Amino acid sequence: MTSTNHRFRQGVNLAMNTLFVCCAILVVSPLGFVLFHLVSEGARSINLDFFIHLPKPPGQSGGGMGNAIAGTFELLALASLVGIPVGVLGGIFLAEYGGERMNGWVRFWADVLNGVPSIVWGMVAYSLVVLPMKSYSAYAGGLALGFIMIPLVLRTTEEVLVLVPRSYREAALALGLARWRMIVRIVLPTAMRGIITGIMLAMGRIAGETAPLLFTALGNDFWSRHLAEPIAALPLQIFAYAISPYDDWHRQAWAGALVLVLLILALSIGVRLLSRDKSRRA
Amino acid sequence: MITSMKQDSQAGHVPAASTPAAPSAAPSTPPSNPSNGPRELPAFAVKDLNLFYGTHRAVQEVNLEIPNRSVTAIIGPSGCGKSTFLRTLNRMHELTPGAHHTGTILMHGEDLYRAGIDPTLVRRRVGMVFQKSNPFPTMTVAENVLVGLRLNGVKDKSLLRERLEQSLRMAALWDEVKDNLHKSGISLSGGQQQRLCIARALAVRPEILLMDEPCSALDPIATAKVEELIHEIKKEYTVVIVTHNMQQAARCSDRTAFFYMGKLIEYAETKAIFMNPTQPQTEAYVSGRFG
Ligand SMILES: Nc1ncnc2c1ncn2[C@@H]1O[C@H](COP(=O)(O)OP(=O)(O)O)[C@@H](O)[C@H]1O
Ligand SMILES: [Mg+2]
């Protein structure tokens, strides 16, 4: 009796283990497959020209995505100007100042914002910036991406601030420091790695956003000389090339996608390094 | 005793700040502790103090006077309200949501809770050392000691250097860290971290130092060092120390208060508490029959 029971349990154990291993493979394999495909299709088109040159007109081979790469970085910088201050200050408010009820509402609101489809942020930026300025622009694209960043940065900032032990706050207040001084000089530095980690994760998330840029940044085949002009961005360029009929452009789209994935991967690795370093220190 | 520099500045400073601002407090000021001379007001005069966490009354009807430049120990079984009482002395309990008090506490004759008194100023004059050492992890040893001064706007380099050494010497830590002042504060050993916290509290030159079981996480050698330093600083400071350890109370305090279930049961010279307590509960506690 007991031995059949034992064998039965062993059988179930084996079945479950196999199931879990299959699930793990299912999770990992798409990423491996995508990376493999990107490298095999795109690596050939990646060379120095790809990073520093403008796209060539259709029919001519060569050229690059220099403007789109630069544009992505410019848009990330503009988005950070919106997303970091608002997100970090909001997170500080939630963790340090707000009352119970108020915080519940702000948190709920941030979560709703987080769930708003990104194209909606593009529409918001379109009506706030593109319509009044009568031009597509880097400003509009940056603002749209910034909106997406806000709730992400806000929630991670709040989470890491709440994790700062109460004992540090009490020690600071017992020295006769004013509350805001304690927050700025003791709590924020203690939580800084976590906040930076959150910011990098948010940047990784918006770096690949395409929809909110469609009618804000618009895209540009040339270097943009001014932030009030339309600006190129990697996801837009990939989109434009991928739907074109030219083989050469298809290859370039693959290369662009590879660069974009590597950029996001670099951000993720940076995040991992930062958070690992933190656990070693603590 | 009264000739030390610190006391001169304190005696000049405190009444000047309190008398004109709190005329109503003056008539109700209790006569100062006779053992300290007629003109010196006690460090704390606590009257009818109750402290509530929501509806739970953690401290009940406490009345006591803590004299200047002495060490007062607070003993009692865990949960009897020792920490809670201590935290009313520098208004730290106000940080606990739902905590509120009734009754009055006069510090050198001045009402601690009078409207218009800034709690941060109270805490600058009444320092606190916590049970668990808590040096700031992002700061070096030196930055930890000087943080209170720096963040309160002291920029004078020579003063900062002087305070750094003085405070670390008072905390009996200077010799151990003088070559490592720029190492992280949390790289020190547990006992050193606690003394670093004491140095940090002393660096702002408070008038009174509150210590909440400062040795409970320390080994005997580190404990001996802290007790030695309490002995040293009581020449200039008033120390109120909560302790679980009755030998410690007996060794380093002048007066002892015994709390039980939120009430002050007995408060007297330490010798009297330990040799011939008047209350049966005190007797039972100090002879180790409960707690
Ligand atoms: N933050 C708090 N909220 C609610 N009750 C508390 C809080 N802190 C302490 N208490 C209660 O107050 C009583 C006294 O606690 P405490 O002062 O910490 O005791 P002691 O320091 O003597 O061990 C205990 O019953 C404890 O449960
Ligand atoms: Mg306690």
Coordinates of C-alpha atoms and ligand atoms in Angstrom, one line a residue, chain B residues 53 56 58 77-85 96 213, ligand 1:
Chain B
Y53 CA -1.2 54.7 21.3
H56 CA -4.0 52.0 24.6
A58 CA 1.2 52.9 27.5
P77 CA 10.1 44.4 32.4
S78 CA 9.7 44.6 28.6
G79 CA 6.6 46.3 27.4
C80 CA 6.2 48.4 30.5
G81 CA 6.6 51.7 28.6
K82 CA 10.2 52.6 29.2
S83 CA 11.0 53.4 25.5
T84 CA 7.6 55.1 25.2
F85 CA 8.4 57.3 28.2
T96 CA 4.3 57.5 15.7
E213 CA 19.0 50.2 25.8
Ligands
LIG1 N1 4.1 52.2 17.9 C1 3.3 51.6 18.8 N2 2.0 51.4 18.5 C2 1.2 50.8 19.4 N3 1.6 50.4 20.6 C3 2.9 50.5 20.9 C4 3.8 51.1 20.1 N4 5.0 51.1 20.7 C5 4.8 50.5 21.9 N5 3.5 50.1 22.0 C6 3.0 49.5 23.2 O1 3.2 50.3 24.3 C7 3.7 49.5 25.4 C8 5.0 50.0 25.9 O2 6.0 49.7 24.9 P1 7.5 50.2 25.1 O3 7.5 51.6 25.5 O4 8.2 49.9 23.8 O5 8.0 49.2 26.2 P2 9.5 48.9 26.7 O6 10.4 49.8 26.0 O7 9.4 49.1 28.2 O8 9.8 47.5 26.4 C9 3.6 48.1 25.0 O9 2.4 47.5 25.4 C10 3.7 48.2 23.5 O10 3.0 47.1 22.9

